[in-house]
């Protein structure tokens, strides 16, 4: 399904198969297009046009997926969901972080005079999320997931799983990050360069202060439930 002139289509990049499957179940008139090893489900969700896809892990997969959404489906905005590690003690396991902006923490061109995280010849350090989409998602999340904390802040992404407290402290001190993961900033850059709105939504799976961890299977089930509720509400209200 390609967007016609004047219509708005939301691209949703999910992280987990179960999450994408639950959204697919709610879709009407869904068609499947397979490209670059990814399955894109296009159709109606809560009455509005959407494309739902699970990208692979890492920034390259995320960027490829985003560009396909732009080039093939002409989406007018992208929302990316998944899990992340908290970089702030007050953001707890199971809470949701909504991006104010995103950057690539493993980009290092400091030797050429750029600050850590800055992509050479880009005019921004961090890619700003769309304020209207952020405000809408925040309102939706408070409404449909009142039992969890909802935070806004910077998402820092890199092609590495961050597990040490030293690394997390560096991410906070250097970038002021709220959470860390492996795809969001690539999606943010693709959206920025294509001049379309984006938002990264992250459920927190672990904390920097070595607090007791929730059982992962239990966390994953809860994260999927919270994400799907948010995405359904967001899709319903995504309009001109």
PDB file of C-alpha atoms in Angstrom:
ATOM      1  CA  UNK A   1       0.000   0.000   0.000  1.00  0.00           C
ATOM      2  CA  UNK A   2       1.550   3.258  -1.118  1.00  0.00           C
ATOM      3  CA  UNK A   3       0.372   6.543   0.276  1.00  0.00           C
ATOM      4  CA  UNK A   4      -1.739   8.678  -2.017  1.00  0.00           C
ATOM      5  CA  UNK A   5      -1.346  12.426  -2.213  1.00  0.00           C
ATOM      6  CA  UNK A   6      -2.849  14.092   0.856  1.00  0.00           C
ATOM      7  CA  UNK A   7      -2.971  10.891   2.934  1.00  0.00           C
ATOM      8  CA  UNK A   8      -0.819  10.230   5.975  1.00  0.00           C
ATOM      9  CA  UNK A   9       0.808   6.890   6.621  1.00  0.00           C
ATOM     10  CA  UNK A  10       2.574   5.894   9.825  1.00  0.00           C
ATOM     11  CA  UNK A  11       5.596   3.610   9.660  1.00  0.00           C
ATOM     12  CA  UNK A  12       6.046   1.439  12.757  1.00  0.00           C
ATOM     13  CA  UNK A  13       9.354  -0.350  13.264  1.00  0.00           C
ATOM     14  CA  UNK A  14       8.994  -2.946  16.003  1.00  0.00           C
ATOM     15  CA  UNK A  15      11.739  -4.841  17.774  1.00  0.00           C
ATOM     16  CA  UNK A  16      10.044  -8.080  18.766  1.00  0.00           C
ATOM     17  CA  UNK A  17       8.256 -10.671  16.605  1.00  0.00           C
ATOM     18  CA  UNK A  18       5.440 -10.997  19.137  1.00  0.00           C
ATOM     19  CA  UNK A  19       4.870  -7.248  19.115  1.00  0.00           C
ATOM     20  CA  UNK A  20       4.653  -7.106  15.320  1.00  0.00           C
ATOM     21  CA  UNK A  21       2.355 -10.162  15.310  1.00  0.00           C
ATOM     22  CA  UNK A  22      -0.056  -8.542  17.770  1.00  0.00           C
ATOM     23  CA  UNK A  23      -0.208  -5.391  15.656  1.00  0.00           C
ATOM     24  CA  UNK A  24      -0.673  -7.450  12.495  1.00  0.00           C
ATOM     25  CA  UNK A  25      -3.646  -9.199  14.121  1.00  0.00           C
ATOM     26  CA  UNK A  26      -5.303  -5.813  14.595  1.00  0.00           C
ATOM     27  CA  UNK A  27      -4.714  -4.690  11.001  1.00  0.00           C
ATOM     28  CA  UNK A  28      -7.328  -4.679   8.267  1.00  0.00           C
ATOM     29  CA  UNK A  29      -6.591  -5.322   4.584  1.00  0.00           C
ATOM     30  CA  UNK A  30      -2.984  -6.184   5.390  1.00  0.00           C
ATOM     31  CA  UNK A  31      -0.610  -6.924   2.540  1.00  0.00           C
ATOM     32  CA  UNK A  32       2.948  -8.224   2.910  1.00  0.00           C
ATOM     33  CA  UNK A  33       5.933  -6.935   0.963  1.00  0.00           C
ATOM     34  CA  UNK A  34       9.317  -8.571   1.585  1.00  0.00           C
ATOM     35  CA  UNK A  35      12.405  -6.487   0.918  1.00  0.00           C
ATOM     36  CA  UNK A  36      16.005  -6.702   2.194  1.00  0.00           C
ATOM     37  CA  UNK A  37      15.003  -9.723   4.260  1.00  0.00           C
ATOM     38  CA  UNK A  38      12.309  -7.773   6.125  1.00  0.00           C
ATOM     39  CA  UNK A  39       8.527  -8.259   5.962  1.00  0.00           C
ATOM     40  CA  UNK A  40       6.522  -5.047   5.671  1.00  0.00           C
ATOM     41  CA  UNK A  41       2.849  -5.333   6.633  1.00  0.00           C
ATOM     42  CA  UNK A  42       0.815  -2.500   5.106  1.00  0.00           C
ATOM     43  CA  UNK A  43      -2.853  -1.887   5.816  1.00  0.00           C
ATOM     44  CA  UNK A  44      -5.242  -0.171   8.194  1.00  0.00           C
ATOM     45  CA  UNK A  45      -4.663  -0.016  11.953  1.00  0.00           C
ATOM     46  CA  UNK A  46      -7.327   1.659  14.074  1.00  0.00           C
ATOM     47  CA  UNK A  47      -8.747   3.126  10.881  1.00  0.00           C
ATOM     48  CA  UNK A  48      -5.526   4.728   9.647  1.00  0.00           C
ATOM     49  CA  UNK A  49      -2.882   3.704   7.099  1.00  0.00           C
ATOM     50  CA  UNK A  50       0.203   2.061   8.597  1.00  0.00           C
ATOM     51  CA  UNK A  51       3.170  -0.074   7.650  1.00  0.00           C
ATOM     52  CA  UNK A  52       4.454  -2.400  10.396  1.00  0.00           C
ATOM     53  CA  UNK A  53       7.854  -4.090  10.170  1.00  0.00           C
ATOM     54  CA  UNK A  54      10.466  -5.687  12.385  1.00  0.00           C
ATOM     55  CA  UNK A  55      13.955  -4.525  11.508  1.00  0.00           C
ATOM     56  CA  UNK A  56      17.018  -6.521  12.367  1.00  0.00           C
ATOM     57  CA  UNK A  57      19.353  -5.627  15.220  1.00  0.00           C
ATOM     58  CA  UNK A  58      21.788  -2.745  14.884  1.00  0.00           C
ATOM     59  CA  UNK A  59      22.031   0.608  13.174  1.00  0.00           C
ATOM     60  CA  UNK A  60      22.561  -0.624   9.607  1.00  0.00           C
ATOM     61  CA  UNK A  61      19.448  -2.801   9.652  1.00  0.00           C
ATOM     62  CA  UNK A  62      17.476   0.046  11.207  1.00  0.00           C
ATOM     63  CA  UNK A  63      18.633   2.542   8.594  1.00  0.00           C
ATOM     64  CA  UNK A  64      17.875   0.190   5.679  1.00  0.00           C
ATOM     65  CA  UNK A  65      14.416  -0.459   7.106  1.00  0.00           C
ATOM     66  CA  UNK A  66      13.726   3.260   7.524  1.00  0.00           C
ATOM     67  CA  UNK A  67      14.770   4.112   3.983  1.00  0.00           C
ATOM     68  CA  UNK A  68      12.541   1.386   2.561  1.00  0.00           C
ATOM     69  CA  UNK A  69       9.611   2.844   4.511  1.00  0.00           C
ATOM     70  CA  UNK A  70      10.337   6.224   2.936  1.00  0.00           C
ATOM     71  CA  UNK A  71      11.108   5.101  -0.625  1.00  0.00           C
ATOM     72  CA  UNK A  72       8.631   2.254  -1.074  1.00  0.00           C
ATOM     73  CA  UNK A  73       5.727   3.239   1.178  1.00  0.00           C
ATOM     74  CA  UNK A  74       6.140   7.009   1.382  1.00  0.00           C
ATOM     75  CA  UNK A  75       5.441   7.085   5.108  1.00  0.00           C
ATOM     76  CA  UNK A  76       4.875  10.498   6.611  1.00  0.00           C
ATOM     77  CA  UNK A  77       6.325   9.588  10.037  1.00  0.00           C
ATOM     78  CA  UNK A  78       8.210   6.730  11.709  1.00  0.00           C
ATOM     79  CA  UNK A  79       7.776   5.389  15.235  1.00  0.00           C
ATOM     80  CA  UNK A  80      10.306   2.863  16.518  1.00  0.00           C
ATOM     81  CA  UNK A  81       9.669   0.675  19.547  1.00  0.00           C
ATOM     82  CA  UNK A  82      11.906  -1.706  21.456  1.00  0.00           C
ATOM     83  CA  UNK A  83      13.846  -2.132  24.690  1.00  0.00           C
ATOM     84  CA  UNK A  84      16.751  -0.186  26.183  1.00  0.00           C
ATOM     85  CA  UNK A  85      18.979   0.160  29.220  1.00  0.00           C
ATOM     86  CA  UNK A  86      18.220   2.992  31.626  1.00  0.00           C
ATOM     87  CA  UNK A  87      20.917   5.616  32.153  1.00  0.00           C
ATOM     88  CA  UNK A  88      19.042   7.457  34.907  1.00  0.00           C
ATOM     89  CA  UNK A  89      18.403   5.949  38.334  1.00  0.00           C
ATOM     90  CA  UNK A  90      14.865   7.297  38.465  1.00  0.00           C
ATOM     91  CA  UNK A  91      13.882   5.488  35.238  1.00  0.00           C
ATOM     92  CA  UNK A  92      12.870   2.014  36.364  1.00  0.00           C
ATOM     93  CA  UNK A  93      12.622  -1.364  34.685  1.00  0.00           C
ATOM     94  CA  UNK A  94       9.349  -1.512  32.776  1.00  0.00           C
ATOM     95  CA  UNK A  95       9.077   2.272  32.375  1.00  0.00           C
ATOM     96  CA  UNK A  96       8.880   3.810  28.910  1.00  0.00           C
ATOM     97  CA  UNK A  97      11.219   6.470  27.520  1.00  0.00           C
ATOM     98  CA  UNK A  98      10.120   8.686  24.626  1.00  0.00           C
ATOM     99  CA  UNK A  99      12.909  10.344  22.668  1.00  0.00           C
ATOM    100  CA  UNK A 100      13.430  14.082  22.686  1.00  0.00           C
ATOM    101  CA  UNK A 101      16.364  13.443  20.356  1.00  0.00           C
ATOM    102  CA  UNK A 102      18.825  10.687  19.484  1.00  0.00           C
ATOM    103  CA  UNK A 103      22.522  10.368  18.668  1.00  0.00           C
ATOM    104  CA  UNK A 104      25.093   7.690  17.865  1.00  0.00           C
ATOM    105  CA  UNK A 105      27.375   7.280  20.879  1.00  0.00           C
ATOM    106  CA  UNK A 106      29.850   5.096  18.983  1.00  0.00           C
ATOM    107  CA  UNK A 107      30.517   7.698  16.291  1.00  0.00           C
ATOM    108  CA  UNK A 108      34.027   8.993  17.008  1.00  0.00           C
ATOM    109  CA  UNK A 109      35.548  11.614  14.712  1.00  0.00           C
ATOM    110  CA  UNK A 110      37.148  13.546  17.560  1.00  0.00           C
ATOM    111  CA  UNK A 111      40.529  13.398  15.817  1.00  0.00           C
ATOM    112  CA  UNK A 112      39.041  15.540  13.045  1.00  0.00           C
ATOM    113  CA  UNK A 113      37.721  18.171  15.424  1.00  0.00           C
ATOM    114  CA  UNK A 114      34.182  16.885  15.862  1.00  0.00           C
ATOM    115  CA  UNK A 115      32.623  16.316  19.289  1.00  0.00           C
ATOM    116  CA  UNK A 116      32.016  12.706  20.318  1.00  0.00           C
ATOM    117  CA  UNK A 117      28.851  11.435  18.673  1.00  0.00           C
ATOM    118  CA  UNK A 118      28.857  13.937  15.814  1.00  0.00           C
ATOM    119  CA  UNK A 119      28.713  12.528  12.299  1.00  0.00           C
ATOM    120  CA  UNK A 120      31.205  14.414  10.131  1.00  0.00           C
ATOM    121  CA  UNK A 121      29.632  17.028   7.851  1.00  0.00           C
ATOM    122  CA  UNK A 122      26.237  16.723   9.529  1.00  0.00           C
ATOM    123  CA  UNK A 123      24.833  19.993  10.865  1.00  0.00           C
ATOM    124  CA  UNK A 124      23.528  18.527  14.146  1.00  0.00           C
ATOM    125  CA  UNK A 125      24.954  16.403  16.938  1.00  0.00           C
ATOM    126  CA  UNK A 126      21.625  14.826  17.879  1.00  0.00           C
ATOM    127  CA  UNK A 127      18.568  14.371  15.679  1.00  0.00           C
ATOM    128  CA  UNK A 128      15.506  16.019  17.251  1.00  0.00           C
ATOM    129  CA  UNK A 129      12.304  13.998  17.548  1.00  0.00           C
ATOM    130  CA  UNK A 130       9.041  15.506  16.381  1.00  0.00           C
ATOM    131  CA  UNK A 131       7.492  17.511  19.228  1.00  0.00           C
ATOM    132  CA  UNK A 132       3.892  16.928  18.179  1.00  0.00           C
ATOM    133  CA  UNK A 133       4.463  13.166  17.882  1.00  0.00           C
ATOM    134  CA  UNK A 134       6.250  13.149  21.237  1.00  0.00           C
ATOM    135  CA  UNK A 135       3.410  15.010  22.963  1.00  0.00           C
ATOM    136  CA  UNK A 136       0.810  12.732  21.386  1.00  0.00           C
ATOM    137  CA  UNK A 137       2.690   9.588  22.425  1.00  0.00           C
ATOM    138  CA  UNK A 138       3.173  10.883  25.960  1.00  0.00           C
ATOM    139  CA  UNK A 139      -0.547  11.606  26.322  1.00  0.00           C
ATOM    140  CA  UNK A 140      -1.473   8.222  24.851  1.00  0.00           C
ATOM    141  CA  UNK A 141       0.956   6.354  27.100  1.00  0.00           C
ATOM    142  CA  UNK A 142      -0.308   8.003  30.283  1.00  0.00           C
ATOM    143  CA  UNK A 143      -3.838   7.094  29.237  1.00  0.00           C
ATOM    144  CA  UNK A 144      -3.374   3.452  28.223  1.00  0.00           C
ATOM    145  CA  UNK A 145      -0.451   2.529  30.516  1.00  0.00           C
ATOM    146  CA  UNK A 146      -1.192   4.421  33.757  1.00  0.00           C
ATOM    147  CA  UNK A 147       0.628   1.816  35.849  1.00  0.00           C
ATOM    148  CA  UNK A 148       4.124   2.583  34.495  1.00  0.00           C
ATOM    149  CA  UNK A 149       6.424   5.595  34.437  1.00  0.00           C
ATOM    150  CA  UNK A 150       6.657   7.597  31.208  1.00  0.00           C
ATOM    151  CA  UNK A 151       9.793   9.689  30.638  1.00  0.00           C
ATOM    152  CA  UNK A 152      11.180  11.882  27.891  1.00  0.00           C
ATOM    153  CA  UNK A 153      14.867  12.224  27.125  1.00  0.00           C
ATOM    154  CA  UNK A 154      17.810  11.591  24.837  1.00  0.00           C
ATOM    155  CA  UNK A 155      18.282   8.141  23.325  1.00  0.00           C
ATOM    156  CA  UNK A 156      21.905   7.158  22.652  1.00  0.00           C
ATOM    157  CA  UNK A 157      22.500   4.333  20.180  1.00  0.00           C
ATOM    158  CA  UNK A 158      25.481   2.221  19.217  1.00  0.00           C
ATOM    159  CA  UNK A 159      26.346  -1.115  17.670  1.00  0.00           C
ATOM    160  CA  UNK A 160      27.236  -2.599  21.027  1.00  0.00           C
ATOM    161  CA  UNK A 161      25.402  -3.998  24.026  1.00  0.00           C
ATOM    162  CA  UNK A 162      26.242  -1.718  26.946  1.00  0.00           C
ATOM    163  CA  UNK A 163      26.558  -3.684  30.178  1.00  0.00           C
ATOM    164  CA  UNK A 164      29.254  -1.971  32.272  1.00  0.00           C
ATOM    165  CA  UNK A 165      28.556   0.781  34.769  1.00  0.00           C
ATOM    166  CA  UNK A 166      31.670   2.643  33.569  1.00  0.00           C
ATOM    167  CA  UNK A 167      30.328   2.791  30.014  1.00  0.00           C
ATOM    168  CA  UNK A 168      26.914   3.887  31.191  1.00  0.00           C
ATOM    169  CA  UNK A 169      28.430   6.629  33.337  1.00  0.00           C
ATOM    170  CA  UNK A 170      30.373   7.826  30.289  1.00  0.00           C
ATOM    171  CA  UNK A 171      27.174   7.937  28.224  1.00  0.00           C
ATOM    172  CA  UNK A 172      25.514  10.088  30.866  1.00  0.00           C
ATOM    173  CA  UNK A 173      28.480  12.406  31.380  1.00  0.00           C
ATOM    174  CA  UNK A 174      29.263  12.805  27.672  1.00  0.00           C
ATOM    175  CA  UNK A 175      25.798  12.909  26.148  1.00  0.00           C
ATOM    176  CA  UNK A 176      23.242  13.334  28.930  1.00  0.00           C
ATOM    177  CA  UNK A 177      21.502  10.186  27.746  1.00  0.00           C
ATOM    178  CA  UNK A 178      18.355   8.782  29.304  1.00  0.00           C
ATOM    179  CA  UNK A 179      18.585   5.305  27.792  1.00  0.00           C
ATOM    180  CA  UNK A 180      20.866   3.320  25.490  1.00  0.00           C
ATOM    181  CA  UNK A 181      20.084   0.834  22.723  1.00  0.00           C
ATOM    182  CA  UNK A 182      21.178  -0.206  19.231  1.00  0.00           C
ATOM    183  CA  UNK A 183      18.838   1.215  16.562  1.00  0.00           C
ATOM    184  CA  UNK A 184      17.035   4.446  17.438  1.00  0.00           C
ATOM    185  CA  UNK A 185      19.594   7.030  16.313  1.00  0.00           C
ATOM    186  CA  UNK A 186      19.943   5.397  12.895  1.00  0.00           C
ATOM    187  CA  UNK A 187      16.192   5.675  12.405  1.00  0.00           C
ATOM    188  CA  UNK A 188      16.388   9.253  13.683  1.00  0.00           C
ATOM    189  CA  UNK A 189      19.113  10.108  11.151  1.00  0.00           C
ATOM    190  CA  UNK A 190      17.173   8.533   8.278  1.00  0.00           C
ATOM    191  CA  UNK A 191      14.072  10.504   9.258  1.00  0.00           C
ATOM    192  CA  UNK A 192      16.083  13.709   9.599  1.00  0.00           C
ATOM    193  CA  UNK A 193      17.713  13.351   6.194  1.00  0.00           C
ATOM    194  CA  UNK A 194      14.367  12.545   4.580  1.00  0.00           C
ATOM    195  CA  UNK A 195      12.699  15.438   6.417  1.00  0.00           C
ATOM    196  CA  UNK A 196       9.952  13.387   8.079  1.00  0.00           C
ATOM    197  CA  UNK A 197       8.936  13.197  11.761  1.00  0.00           C
ATOM    198  CA  UNK A 198      10.110  10.343  13.958  1.00  0.00           C
ATOM    199  CA  UNK A 199       9.873   9.123  17.537  1.00  0.00           C
ATOM    200  CA  UNK A 200      11.753   6.400  19.426  1.00  0.00           C
ATOM    201  CA  UNK A 201       9.822   4.540  22.148  1.00  0.00           C
ATOM    202  CA  UNK A 202      11.810   2.365  24.534  1.00  0.00           C
ATOM    203  CA  UNK A 203      10.729   0.037  27.346  1.00  0.00           C
ATOM    204  CA  UNK A 204      13.466  -0.195  29.976  1.00  0.00           C
ATOM    205  CA  UNK A 205      14.904  -3.689  30.447  1.00  0.00           C
ATOM    206  CA  UNK A 206      17.819  -2.990  32.827  1.00  0.00           C
ATOM    207  CA  UNK A 207      19.289  -0.241  35.011  1.00  0.00           C
ATOM    208  CA  UNK A 208      22.704   1.286  35.489  1.00  0.00           C
ATOM    209  CA  UNK A 209      22.709   0.939  39.269  1.00  0.00           C
ATOM    210  CA  UNK A 210      22.843  -2.879  39.316  1.00  0.00           C
ATOM    211  CA  UNK A 211      19.425  -3.174  40.964  1.00  0.00           C
ATOM    212  CA  UNK A 212      17.643  -6.521  40.942  1.00  0.00           C
ATOM    213  CA  UNK A 213      16.563  -7.495  37.432  1.00  0.00           C
ATOM    214  CA  UNK A 214      13.057  -8.500  36.497  1.00  0.00           C
ATOM    215  CA  UNK A 215      12.746 -11.971  34.966  1.00  0.00           C
ATOM    216  CA  UNK A 216      13.288 -11.331  31.249  1.00  0.00           C
ATOM    217  CA  UNK A 217      10.343 -13.382  29.985  1.00  0.00           C
ATOM    218  CA  UNK A 218       8.056 -11.552  32.392  1.00  0.00           C
ATOM    219  CA  UNK A 219       9.543  -8.209  31.343  1.00  0.00           C
ATOM    220  CA  UNK A 220       9.261  -9.001  27.625  1.00  0.00           C
ATOM    221  CA  UNK A 221       5.581  -9.911  27.925  1.00  0.00           C
ATOM    222  CA  UNK A 222       4.867  -6.707  29.836  1.00  0.00           C
ATOM    223  CA  UNK A 223       6.899  -4.597  27.394  1.00  0.00           C
ATOM    224  CA  UNK A 224       5.000  -6.007  24.427  1.00  0.00           C
ATOM    225  CA  UNK A 225       1.656  -5.337  26.120  1.00  0.00           C
ATOM    226  CA  UNK A 226       2.587  -1.747  26.956  1.00  0.00           C
ATOM    227  CA  UNK A 227       4.063  -1.058  23.511  1.00  0.00           C
ATOM    228  CA  UNK A 228       1.090  -2.490  21.633  1.00  0.00           C
ATOM    229  CA  UNK A 229      -1.363  -0.465  23.733  1.00  0.00           C
ATOM    230  CA  UNK A 230       0.616   2.692  23.032  1.00  0.00           C
ATOM    231  CA  UNK A 231       0.956   2.011  19.301  1.00  0.00           C
ATOM    232  CA  UNK A 232      -2.757   1.280  18.892  1.00  0.00           C
ATOM    233  CA  UNK A 233      -3.655   4.542  20.609  1.00  0.00           C
ATOM    234  CA  UNK A 234      -1.063   6.425  18.586  1.00  0.00           C
ATOM    235  CA  UNK A 235      -2.231   4.941  15.276  1.00  0.00           C
ATOM    236  CA  UNK A 236      -5.832   5.843  16.064  1.00  0.00           C
ATOM    237  CA  UNK A 237      -4.936   9.485  16.695  1.00  0.00           C
ATOM    238  CA  UNK A 238      -2.385   9.881  13.924  1.00  0.00           C
ATOM    239  CA  UNK A 239      -4.161  12.113  11.444  1.00  0.00           C
ATOM    240  CA  UNK A 240      -3.811  15.414   9.600  1.00  0.00           C
TER     241      UNK A 240
END
